[in-house]
Amino acid sequence: MAETKTIEGADFLQKILDTISQPIFFKDNTGKYLGCNKAFENFHELSKNEILGKTILDIESTKLGQIYHQQDVDLLTKGQVEKRDLVFIKNDRVLMMNKNTYLNTDGSLGGLVGVINDITELKENQQQLRESQEQLKVLITSIQDMIFTLNVEGRCTGFYGQWATKAGVLDAEYIGETLHHIFADSYEEFERDIFPKVLAGQDVMYECQLGSVMGGKQAQISLSPIYNENHQIAGVVGVGRDVTVQQMVVEALRESENMYRGLVDTTPYGIILTDISGRIQIVNQQSAFLHNFDDLEEMMGKNFFSLVESEEQKRMQGLFSKVIEKGKAQKAEFSLVKHKGGSFLSEVITSSVVDAQGNPKFFINVERDITEEKSMQEVLKGKNEELHFTIAQLKVAQVKLVQQEKLAGIGQLAAGVAHEINNPLGFVISNYSTLKNYVERLRTIIQEYSNVKMVAEKIDDPNLTEFVAKMNQLEKEKKINFVLEDIQDLFKESNDGLERVGKIVTGLRNFARIDQETDFQEYDLNEGIKNTLVVARNEIKYCANVEENLGDIPCIEAVGSHINQVLLNIIVNAGQAIKQKQVEALGLIRITTYTFGEFVYCEISDDGVGIAEENKEKIFEAFFTTKPIGQGTGLGLSISHDIIVNKHHGEIILDSTVGIGTVFIMKLPIKQTNQSI
């Protein structure tokens, strides 16, 4: 604390000096500069670093510098302590340098102090020179502090300064008196201890409380001996400064320090201040608690590294080195030990406190116990792994859900598909029945013809003519000629029916193949549309016509069954939207494909009821549906969006106007960068 006060006092004094417009400097007993104010730096047009430690010969190479130097030598080597004045001209200004020596506390010669004053006007005006003493008195009187002079007997020879004036202390009243009325209760100490030291040649500064004459103020008193021309002490000059407010500030600072100390002690983090070697200087209550010490004093003086597990001490030393190297705080985790056994995991943040030269002087270490936090992280890690497992299961469930949705769609169309198959199957069965009857007739005729031929070959009988006539009559009755003509058409129709059944079955198989395809394969989008229309025909043929504008597009890399499912969802939705419009005329579903750039496009439009504006953003959300309860799962378009966007890296775009219709545009890349989904 003593060092801190000294630093703060020096800083305060420097700030006061820097506010003074006259150049001021200090030198040691060898003539080297120890300090100066801003005005002195500006006077020589040099920085303080270029001045300190140098002599006048180093910074002033002119003849004037030699004069300055010789005067310093006279003052320092001859032990002269009286004021020495030197008048000189610089930059067309007449200047006067005042120098005084000062003594160390042990009475040895400490050095000298100098002030440079601009006396140009005084030189130009002799009248002002004659009145300079009075002006100086006025100047001193105007100083805020109290200035007084004493003879060697301790009696007052003069009082100056506004503080004395305001207090009513006048020269006429107190000249020849001691300072007992000024110092009151502290005068005994002044007379016994302080004044003799000054008469012995020392400069003394101390604080005391003044009497009621001076308002009972707390004062800082500075005393220096006055030398005559024979270098003998002729008296004492004193300056009294009101430091009551300053003392209040100091007290406030002390209270602030206590407050911040309380704050540091109540923080949940351990705070340990160490010197550069790691030895503990200051600790707070929480650090003692963390390390299981009963008393803060037990930690004082210990090496901070001893509070770290032995195997991690080198790493902690490395952290200190890194703070010095980087010049900023560093953070790491360490296992710290407890005083009575055990350890805890801590996050340590270390920063440095540097001196005026930027060299590290202390380290501040902030400790945070993260043992429980790390334990929770392990628990969260386990929960996270469980979550990943659950997500994997959900993905499997999603695949199953997709298949279930597909099966639901196929089940919805099952009746229609059965109807489509039943029609051609009906006339195939009917034609085959007719064909069987025709064949029986032909068999009868052929048998009779065989008999006639047998008879005709063996018997030359007049009745042959009658028999032949009879057979002709029978052929006419059985319409053999018609049968022979119609049998080819029957076979053709039967073949067409069977081909139609084959197409339906093939289309259904191509569309609804349930498997675990994960790899992209070559896929013909136009063919997929045709297969899907076969499956969806019964669902839409009573409400809409389908217009196909299938362009010349290349095959794409896709999972065909997944794209077919999207096509079915959109086409069936289009048919249902047209039904909801409830008009007598058939609606129109238009399907268009084309290529643009590296993509193929499929547009499916309808002239149904359209989609309300507030539902457009939700249309691809899972379980969202505008259909009546029981008629939709809300998964069709959600799954379609996932298939096109996430699995096939394409886009699905919606454009709809209520009462006008809806357009879905699927944009699919021709080539896939990732060959599996």
XYZ file of C-alpha atoms in Angstrom:
677
model
C 0.000 0.000 0.000
C 2.924 2.352 0.743
C 4.284 1.799 -2.753
C 0.871 2.450 -4.283
C 0.512 5.730 -2.376
C 3.972 6.802 -3.524
C 3.125 6.095 -7.146
C -0.187 7.893 -6.831
C 1.515 10.859 -5.106
C 4.134 11.134 -7.847
C 1.450 10.959 -10.496
C -0.562 13.651 -8.721
C 2.493 15.920 -8.428
C 3.323 15.392 -12.114
C -0.194 16.349 -13.104
C 0.084 19.552 -11.044
C 3.424 20.414 -12.634
C 2.026 19.766 -16.127
C -0.689 22.352 -15.518
C 1.921 25.048 -14.797
C 2.841 27.056 -17.862
C 6.428 27.819 -16.742
C 9.061 25.230 -17.675
C 10.102 23.332 -14.517
C 12.807 20.687 -14.106
C 14.516 18.578 -11.468
C 18.114 17.338 -11.452
C 20.096 14.965 -9.260
C 23.409 15.905 -7.593
C 25.315 15.061 -10.802
C 23.330 17.457 -12.953
C 21.207 14.801 -14.707
C 17.531 15.469 -15.223
C 15.188 13.521 -12.921
C 11.930 15.085 -14.049
C 10.239 17.988 -15.799
C 6.828 19.272 -16.773
C 5.166 19.569 -20.190
C 6.149 23.222 -20.522
C 9.834 22.240 -20.164
C 9.438 19.543 -22.859
C 7.874 22.105 -25.193
C 10.589 24.658 -24.299
C 13.325 22.312 -25.565
C 11.071 20.683 -28.197
C 12.000 17.277 -26.784
C 10.029 14.431 -25.199
C 10.494 13.528 -21.575
C 12.263 10.286 -22.587
C 14.796 12.394 -24.548
C 15.416 14.575 -21.488
C 15.478 12.284 -18.453
C 18.911 10.970 -17.532
C 20.681 13.614 -19.674
C 22.608 16.731 -18.682
C 22.115 20.218 -20.071
C 25.149 19.670 -22.314
C 23.312 16.746 -23.961
C 20.242 18.756 -24.882
C 21.647 22.302 -25.272
C 24.873 22.313 -27.337
C 25.135 26.127 -27.619
C 27.320 28.377 -25.499
C 24.289 28.961 -23.338
C 24.379 25.269 -22.454
C 27.919 25.702 -21.111
C 26.721 28.582 -18.922
C 23.828 26.468 -17.607
C 26.212 23.620 -16.882
C 28.722 25.802 -15.034
C 25.951 27.223 -12.887
C 24.834 23.683 -12.013
C 28.409 22.816 -11.037
C 28.651 25.924 -8.821
C 25.446 25.059 -7.036
C 26.144 21.353 -6.606
C 29.886 21.153 -5.975
C 30.153 24.180 -3.689
C 27.133 23.186 -1.656
C 25.412 26.463 -2.401
C 21.702 26.272 -1.708
C 20.558 29.856 -2.339
C 18.519 30.745 -5.395
C 20.615 31.443 -8.491
C 19.129 33.500 -11.325
C 20.279 33.455 -14.926
C 18.850 35.815 -17.525
C 19.164 34.795 -21.188
C 17.501 35.330 -24.528
C 15.929 32.569 -26.624
C 13.617 32.949 -29.611
C 13.592 36.758 -29.081
C 12.270 36.300 -25.578
C 14.024 37.397 -22.403
C 13.947 34.515 -19.951
C 15.079 34.087 -16.376
C 15.976 30.727 -14.897
C 15.597 30.284 -11.120
C 17.428 27.376 -9.511
C 17.400 26.049 -5.976
C 19.173 23.085 -4.496
C 17.310 20.588 -2.359
C 18.467 18.170 0.315
C 17.659 14.535 0.886
C 15.932 13.489 4.084
C 19.305 12.511 5.525
C 20.599 16.039 4.991
C 22.742 15.220 1.983
C 22.544 17.275 -1.180
C 19.865 15.766 -3.364
C 20.079 17.952 -6.444
C 18.458 21.076 -7.773
C 15.132 22.301 -9.126
C 14.695 25.026 -11.694
C 11.925 27.206 -13.104
C 12.144 29.259 -16.285
C 10.137 32.492 -16.411
C 9.516 34.759 -19.363
C 10.581 38.277 -18.196
C 10.501 39.970 -21.591
C 7.942 42.483 -20.475
C 9.876 43.189 -17.282
C 12.960 43.998 -19.283
C 11.066 46.246 -21.611
C 9.500 48.141 -18.782
C 11.874 49.275 -16.048
C 8.986 50.521 -14.028
C 7.655 46.964 -13.899
C 11.050 45.762 -12.720
C 10.953 48.243 -9.849
C 7.499 47.074 -8.953
C 8.302 43.378 -9.410
C 8.547 42.752 -5.667
C 5.070 44.148 -5.113
C 3.749 42.189 -8.067
C 5.335 39.048 -6.669
C 3.604 39.697 -3.378
C 0.306 40.153 -5.185
C 0.953 36.958 -7.111
C 1.686 35.034 -3.932
C -1.336 36.534 -2.284
C -3.520 35.321 -5.156
C -2.363 31.737 -4.747
C -5.118 29.536 -3.384
C -2.812 28.050 -0.742
C -1.598 29.646 2.498
C 2.024 30.871 2.318
C 3.917 32.049 5.374
C 7.496 32.915 6.360
C 9.144 32.478 9.753
C 12.380 33.671 11.228
C 14.738 31.272 12.982
C 12.872 31.877 16.273
C 9.702 30.577 14.658
C 7.937 33.902 14.558
C 5.879 34.983 11.566
C 7.400 37.460 9.138
C 4.642 37.290 6.503
C 1.300 35.703 5.481
C 0.146 35.382 1.871
C -2.371 33.516 -0.235
C -6.108 33.570 -0.638
C -6.711 30.892 1.979
C -5.065 33.051 4.657
C -6.834 36.163 3.392
C -10.260 34.538 3.418
C -9.616 33.231 6.930
C -8.891 36.806 8.070
C -5.224 36.166 8.788
C -3.573 39.533 8.069
C 0.071 40.518 8.129
C -0.543 43.308 10.620
C -2.191 40.964 13.087
C 0.221 38.074 13.125
C 3.614 39.521 12.238
C 6.003 38.658 15.066
C 3.691 35.998 16.492
C 4.254 32.239 16.589
C 1.964 29.895 14.660
C 0.213 28.571 17.765
C -3.006 30.338 16.782
C -2.775 28.768 13.285
C -1.753 25.211 14.216
C -3.628 25.116 17.541
C -3.390 21.576 18.982
C -0.724 20.527 16.440
C 1.595 23.434 17.260
C 3.397 21.486 19.989
C 4.415 18.832 17.451
C 5.454 21.564 14.997
C 7.608 23.340 17.555
C 9.126 20.162 19.008
C 9.729 17.934 15.944
C 9.087 19.704 12.656
C 10.618 23.171 12.939
C 14.030 21.939 14.214
C 14.372 19.654 11.189
C 13.796 22.538 8.808
C 16.324 24.701 10.661
C 18.719 21.798 10.192
C 18.348 22.194 6.441
C 15.616 19.641 5.660
C 12.540 20.072 3.532
C 9.589 18.674 5.477
C 6.065 17.826 4.359
C 3.387 16.556 6.728
C -0.337 16.772 7.440
C -2.103 18.269 10.425
C -5.399 19.805 11.497
C -5.388 23.600 11.775
C -7.142 25.634 14.428
C -10.485 27.372 14.256
C -8.819 30.494 12.822
C -8.303 28.485 9.618
C -11.691 26.850 9.833
C -10.401 23.642 11.407
C -9.311 22.420 7.964
C -7.054 19.457 7.331
C -3.870 20.853 5.783
C -0.773 19.579 4.058
C 2.178 21.685 5.225
C 5.396 21.986 3.189
C 8.365 23.633 4.897
C 11.733 24.602 3.426
C 14.674 26.560 4.845
C 15.472 30.086 3.549
C 19.164 30.854 3.009
C 20.819 34.263 3.091
C 23.690 35.425 0.921
C 26.120 33.723 3.276
C 24.385 30.397 2.722
C 23.116 30.420 6.244
C 19.548 29.579 7.200
C 17.778 32.871 7.769
C 14.268 31.566 8.128
C 11.624 29.138 6.932
C 9.041 29.327 4.161
C 5.919 27.262 4.473
C 3.020 26.418 2.177
C -0.228 25.165 3.625
C -2.719 23.468 1.316
C -6.292 22.634 2.225
C -6.551 18.867 1.774
C -9.877 18.427 3.515
C -11.595 17.529 0.267
C -8.630 15.379 -0.715
C -8.910 13.528 2.582
C -12.593 13.024 1.914
C -11.685 11.605 -1.484
C -9.100 9.332 0.124
C -11.700 8.193 2.616
C -14.162 7.646 -0.211
C -11.523 5.659 -2.055
C -10.924 3.627 1.069
C -14.650 2.968 1.326
C -14.694 2.114 -2.374
C -11.794 -0.266 -1.814
C -13.702 -1.907 1.012
C -16.774 -2.114 -1.180
C -14.872 -3.731 -4.024
C -13.133 -5.995 -1.563
C -16.552 -7.091 -0.373
C -17.611 -7.585 -3.972
C -14.535 -9.686 -4.709
C -15.115 -11.750 -1.581
C -18.752 -12.436 -2.480
C -18.155 -13.362 -6.108
C -18.722 -17.080 -6.855
C -15.296 -17.237 -8.503
C -11.990 -17.737 -6.724
C -9.573 -14.831 -7.284
C -5.852 -15.199 -6.538
C -3.242 -12.489 -7.138
C 0.340 -13.727 -7.426
C 3.670 -12.088 -8.054
C 5.712 -12.855 -11.158
C 7.100 -16.037 -9.581
C 3.633 -17.350 -8.731
C 3.706 -16.567 -4.989
C 0.260 -15.674 -3.667
C -0.206 -12.036 -2.598
C -3.985 -11.600 -2.360
C -6.860 -14.112 -2.244
C -10.608 -13.837 -1.814
C -12.970 -15.882 0.337
C -14.199 -18.048 -2.532
C -10.672 -19.183 -3.423
C -10.135 -20.291 0.190
C -13.460 -22.135 0.046
C -12.600 -23.863 -3.237
C -9.218 -25.018 -1.940
C -10.659 -25.923 1.483
C -8.573 -23.470 3.558
C -10.080 -22.306 6.845
C -8.363 -18.929 6.737
C -7.206 -16.647 3.928
C -3.902 -16.126 5.737
C -3.087 -19.809 5.300
C -2.891 -19.248 1.541
C -0.799 -16.092 1.664
C 2.784 -16.629 0.536
C 2.129 -20.081 -0.908
C 3.126 -20.804 -4.484
C 0.077 -20.872 -6.704
C 1.478 -23.811 -8.660
C 1.276 -25.937 -5.499
C -2.525 -25.635 -5.784
C -2.378 -27.449 -9.144
C -2.091 -31.228 -9.562
C 1.604 -32.072 -9.927
C 1.245 -33.495 -13.425
C -0.381 -30.257 -14.622
C 1.951 -27.722 -12.983
C 4.143 -27.384 -16.084
C 1.064 -26.704 -18.171
C 0.021 -23.982 -15.694
C 3.492 -22.420 -15.936
C 3.067 -22.532 -19.704
C -0.210 -20.630 -19.305
C 1.626 -17.867 -17.383
C 4.244 -17.700 -20.139
C 1.547 -17.481 -22.793
C -0.080 -14.554 -20.959
C 3.248 -12.699 -21.076
C 3.823 -13.654 -24.713
C 0.344 -12.739 -25.981
C -0.183 -9.780 -23.653
C -3.782 -10.767 -22.954
C -5.782 -13.109 -20.725
C -5.620 -16.860 -21.365
C -8.077 -19.577 -20.362
C -7.594 -23.299 -19.702
C -8.945 -26.144 -17.583
C -6.921 -27.650 -14.738
C -7.317 -30.149 -11.936
C -6.742 -28.124 -8.738
C -6.027 -29.617 -5.323
C -7.728 -29.027 -1.978
C -5.846 -28.284 1.224
C -7.173 -31.285 3.129
C -7.178 -33.759 0.273
C -9.154 -34.166 -2.900
C -9.321 -32.112 -6.063
C -11.755 -30.321 -8.327
C -11.862 -29.447 -12.010
C -11.579 -25.714 -12.604
C -11.589 -23.276 -15.459
C -8.712 -20.849 -14.853
C -8.510 -17.435 -16.540
C -5.109 -15.794 -16.051
C -4.201 -12.186 -16.904
C -1.236 -9.979 -16.035
C -0.800 -6.616 -14.306
C 2.084 -4.642 -15.819
C 4.156 -1.761 -14.525
C 4.751 1.604 -16.208
C 7.331 0.018 -18.522
C 4.909 -2.689 -19.624
C 6.673 -5.446 -17.693
C 4.455 -8.031 -15.943
C 4.401 -7.485 -12.196
C 1.459 -9.580 -11.009
C -0.828 -12.327 -12.290
C -4.570 -12.413 -11.606
C -6.017 -15.939 -11.627
C -9.785 -16.403 -11.666
C -10.969 -19.929 -10.799
C -14.385 -21.408 -11.603
C -15.333 -24.855 -10.335
C -16.658 -26.758 -13.362
C -16.741 -30.238 -11.810
C -20.525 -30.386 -11.762
C -20.729 -28.690 -15.153
C -18.465 -31.338 -16.697
C -20.548 -34.048 -15.078
C -23.655 -32.518 -16.611
C -21.901 -32.359 -19.960
C -21.246 -36.096 -19.741
C -24.907 -36.643 -18.964
C -25.881 -34.400 -21.882
C -23.450 -36.292 -24.108
C -25.219 -39.522 -23.206
C -28.592 -37.892 -23.824
C -27.301 -36.580 -27.122
C -26.259 -40.069 -28.166
C -29.716 -41.306 -27.194
C -31.203 -38.488 -29.241
C -29.122 -39.444 -32.280
C -30.297 -43.041 -31.867
C -33.898 -41.856 -31.606
C -33.458 -39.717 -34.728
C -32.089 -42.748 -36.573
C -35.136 -44.707 -35.480
C -37.380 -41.863 -36.601
C -35.710 -41.931 -40.009
C -36.507 -45.635 -40.249
C -40.040 -44.876 -39.140
C -40.211 -42.125 -41.748
C -39.283 -44.594 -44.490
C -42.001 -46.909 -43.249
C -44.422 -43.999 -43.123
C -43.575 -43.126 -46.724
C -44.304 -46.687 -47.762
C -47.505 -46.681 -45.733
C -48.567 -43.480 -47.440
C -47.792 -45.084 -50.767
C -49.784 -48.165 -49.839
C -52.616 -45.935 -48.647
C -52.642 -44.252 -52.047
C -52.569 -47.574 -53.830
C -55.323 -48.906 -51.563
C -57.422 -45.870 -52.416
C -57.039 -46.694 -56.099
C -57.479 -50.464 -55.659
C -61.213 -50.412 -56.441
C -60.668 -48.369 -59.549
C -57.830 -50.587 -60.679
C -60.054 -53.642 -60.116
C -62.745 -51.986 -62.191
C -60.285 -51.226 -64.962
C -59.123 -54.815 -65.006
C -62.675 -56.207 -64.745
C -63.957 -54.544 -67.941
C -61.435 -56.056 -70.362
C -61.559 -59.311 -68.441
C -65.361 -59.415 -68.880
C -65.355 -59.145 -72.620
C -62.409 -61.505 -72.896
C -64.409 -64.161 -71.007
C -67.511 -63.399 -73.123
C -65.578 -63.603 -76.384
C -63.969 -66.814 -75.396
C -67.425 -68.273 -74.569
C -68.728 -67.219 -77.974
C -65.612 -68.567 -79.562
C -66.240 -71.923 -77.905
C -69.803 -72.004 -79.308
C -68.505 -71.104 -82.754
C -65.941 -73.800 -82.565
C -68.643 -76.339 -81.606
C -70.676 -75.309 -84.621
C -67.725 -75.590 -86.871
C -66.919 -78.932 -85.410
C -70.479 -80.147 -86.212
C -70.315 -78.856 -89.777
C -66.867 -80.192 -90.279
C -68.020 -83.583 -89.001
C -70.931 -83.595 -91.399
C -68.665 -82.545 -94.205
C -66.440 -85.414 -93.259
C -69.353 -87.798 -93.397
C -70.427 -86.494 -96.824
C -66.969 -86.846 -98.114
C -66.816 -90.388 -96.804
C -70.131 -91.286 -98.430
C -69.270 -89.453 -101.605
C -66.041 -91.251 -101.906
C -67.540 -94.733 -101.493
C -70.978 -94.528 -103.074
C -72.075 -93.121 -106.314
C -75.597 -92.512 -105.248
C -78.177 -90.157 -106.608
C -78.947 -89.184 -103.086
C -75.537 -87.466 -102.862
C -76.949 -84.423 -104.406
C -79.658 -84.283 -101.826
C -77.102 -84.775 -99.057
C -74.941 -82.028 -100.342
C -77.927 -79.803 -100.479
C -78.742 -80.728 -96.962
C -75.244 -79.813 -95.845
C -75.423 -76.510 -97.628
C -78.668 -75.838 -95.843
C -77.039 -76.699 -92.542
C -74.082 -74.385 -93.271
C -76.467 -71.630 -94.015
C -78.392 -72.254 -90.840
C -75.198 -72.257 -88.769
C -73.906 -69.079 -90.478
C -70.604 -70.680 -91.173
C -69.478 -67.867 -93.441
C -70.218 -65.230 -90.720
C -68.487 -67.316 -88.136
C -65.394 -67.625 -90.276
C -65.407 -63.882 -90.844
C -66.109 -62.871 -87.189
C -63.691 -65.268 -85.578
C -60.714 -63.094 -86.587
C -62.254 -59.985 -84.993
C -62.965 -61.954 -81.845
C -59.387 -63.025 -81.591
C -58.237 -59.432 -82.206
C -60.518 -57.980 -79.512
C -59.462 -60.658 -77.074
C -55.849 -59.886 -77.770
C -56.463 -56.137 -77.315
C -58.177 -56.812 -73.989
C -55.379 -58.968 -72.777
C -52.826 -56.329 -73.810
C -54.791 -53.683 -71.907
C -54.839 -55.827 -68.814
C -51.132 -56.325 -69.239
C -50.515 -52.586 -69.481
C -52.553 -51.909 -66.356
C -50.786 -54.594 -64.405
C -47.381 -53.477 -65.721
C -48.111 -49.837 -64.917
C -49.268 -50.743 -61.441
C -46.208 -52.885 -60.893
C -43.850 -50.168 -62.158
C -45.501 -47.518 -60.054
C -46.132 -49.359 -56.834
C -43.023 -51.521 -56.619
C -42.336 -51.511 -52.824
C -38.630 -51.910 -52.175
C -35.732 -50.263 -50.396
C -34.183 -48.425 -53.328
C -31.462 -46.039 -52.179
C -29.358 -45.618 -55.311
C -30.113 -43.301 -58.192
C -30.720 -45.025 -61.502
C -31.573 -43.909 -64.994
C -35.218 -42.864 -65.022
C -37.528 -41.798 -67.861
C -39.806 -39.111 -66.417
C -42.192 -39.239 -69.389
C -42.598 -43.011 -68.967
C -43.167 -42.510 -65.260
C -45.965 -40.026 -66.039
C -47.638 -42.531 -68.367
C -47.460 -45.328 -65.806
C -48.856 -43.044 -63.126
C -51.773 -41.975 -65.353
C -52.650 -45.643 -65.903
C -52.830 -46.155 -62.154
C -54.723 -42.898 -61.541
C -57.103 -43.203 -64.512
C -60.154 -44.401 -62.572
C -59.591 -41.633 -59.978
C -59.680 -38.819 -62.527
C -61.530 -40.054 -65.638
C -64.949 -39.005 -64.341
C -63.890 -35.472 -63.369
C -61.125 -34.364 -65.746
C -59.511 -34.808 -69.101
C -55.729 -35.169 -69.186
C -53.642 -33.237 -71.686
C -50.109 -34.572 -72.092
C -47.438 -32.249 -73.488
C -44.413 -34.436 -72.931
C -41.295 -32.921 -74.390
C -38.143 -34.563 -75.692
C -36.312 -34.791 -72.376
C -33.310 -36.899 -71.362
C -33.426 -39.581 -68.720
C -32.457 -38.356 -65.280
C -30.740 -39.927 -62.294
C -33.502 -40.640 -59.784
C -35.252 -43.256 -57.673
C -38.134 -43.939 -60.031
C -40.650 -45.329 -57.543
C -40.230 -42.206 -55.375
C -40.807 -39.827 -58.310
C -43.846 -41.904 -59.356
C -45.251 -41.469 -55.862
C -44.893 -37.670 -56.142
C -46.595 -37.680 -59.547
C -49.487 -39.760 -58.181
C -49.940 -37.473 -55.156
C -50.124 -34.337 -57.302
C -52.313 -35.844 -60.062
C -54.796 -37.312 -57.575
C -54.867 -34.017 -55.657
C -55.558 -32.224 -58.964
C -58.531 -34.522 -59.644
C -59.891 -33.976 -56.134
C -59.505 -30.196 -56.485
C -61.532 -30.300 -59.698
C -64.244 -32.408 -58.019
C -64.500 -29.859 -55.193
C -65.358 -27.200 -57.781
C -68.610 -29.102 -58.428
C -69.178 -28.232 -62.075
C -70.896 -30.465 -64.618
C -68.237 -30.194 -67.326
C -65.027 -32.149 -67.074
C -62.051 -30.215 -65.783
C -58.574 -30.247 -67.311
C -55.303 -31.608 -65.959
C -52.374 -30.520 -68.098
C -48.989 -32.250 -67.757
C -45.974 -30.648 -69.465
C -42.319 -31.690 -69.456
C -39.296 -29.843 -70.840
C -35.583 -29.284 -70.340
C -33.801 -26.106 -69.317
C -30.098 -26.060 -68.559
C -29.044 -28.957 -66.341
C -32.597 -29.654 -65.183
C -35.809 -31.246 -66.417
C -39.140 -29.724 -65.464
C -42.593 -31.223 -64.989
C -45.568 -28.887 -64.684
C -48.887 -30.342 -63.491
C -51.745 -27.830 -63.608
C -55.449 -28.111 -62.896
C -58.451 -25.801 -63.055
C -59.766 -26.791 -59.648
C -60.699 -24.744 -56.594
C -57.156 -23.489 -55.925
C -55.369 -23.006 -52.585
C -56.099 -20.161 -50.167
C -53.263 -17.670 -49.620
C -53.015 -18.412 -45.880
C -52.494 -22.127 -46.617
C -49.731 -21.826 -49.210
C -46.900 -21.636 -46.682
C -48.259 -24.657 -44.778
C -49.131 -26.856 -47.748
C -45.881 -28.861 -47.530
C -46.020 -29.274 -43.741
C -46.527 -32.779 -42.385
C -50.110 -33.607 -41.323
C -51.502 -30.380 -42.776
C -54.541 -30.997 -45.006
C -57.472 -29.001 -46.327
C -59.476 -32.154 -47.009
C -62.363 -33.245 -44.788
C -61.545 -35.436 -41.788
C -60.943 -39.006 -42.858
C -60.129 -38.128 -46.472
C -56.507 -37.065 -46.128
C -53.494 -37.821 -43.934
C -51.685 -34.538 -44.617
C -48.548 -36.465 -45.558
C -48.759 -36.635 -49.351
C -47.294 -33.215 -50.217
C -44.929 -33.275 -47.207
C -43.436 -36.539 -48.442
C -43.411 -35.214 -52.004
C -41.452 -32.132 -50.903
C -38.959 -34.324 -49.034
C -38.471 -36.585 -52.067
C -37.948 -33.753 -54.565
C -36.001 -31.233 -52.434
C -34.068 -33.242 -49.847
C -33.521 -36.566 -51.597
C -33.287 -35.502 -55.233
C -31.791 -32.012 -54.646
C -34.432 -30.339 -56.772
C -37.268 -27.871 -56.229
C -41.032 -28.072 -56.047
C -42.811 -24.774 -56.693
C -46.456 -23.938 -56.039
C -48.540 -21.331 -57.854
C -52.244 -21.218 -57.075
C -55.187 -18.851 -57.309
C -58.471 -19.534 -55.548
C -61.201 -20.322 -58.094
C -58.707 -20.475 -61.005
C -56.551 -23.488 -60.286
C -53.153 -24.721 -59.179
C -49.796 -25.412 -60.806
C -47.067 -27.574 -59.272
C -43.654 -27.305 -60.947
C -41.057 -29.978 -60.234
C -37.449 -29.127 -61.077
C -35.125 -32.152 -61.086
C -31.377 -32.251 -61.844
C -30.375 -34.458 -64.772
C -27.238 -35.610 -62.900
C -26.928 -36.183 -59.173
C -23.723 -35.320 -57.275
C -24.525 -37.805 -54.506
C -25.423 -41.204 -55.852
C -27.504 -42.394 -52.897
C -30.258 -41.076 -50.637
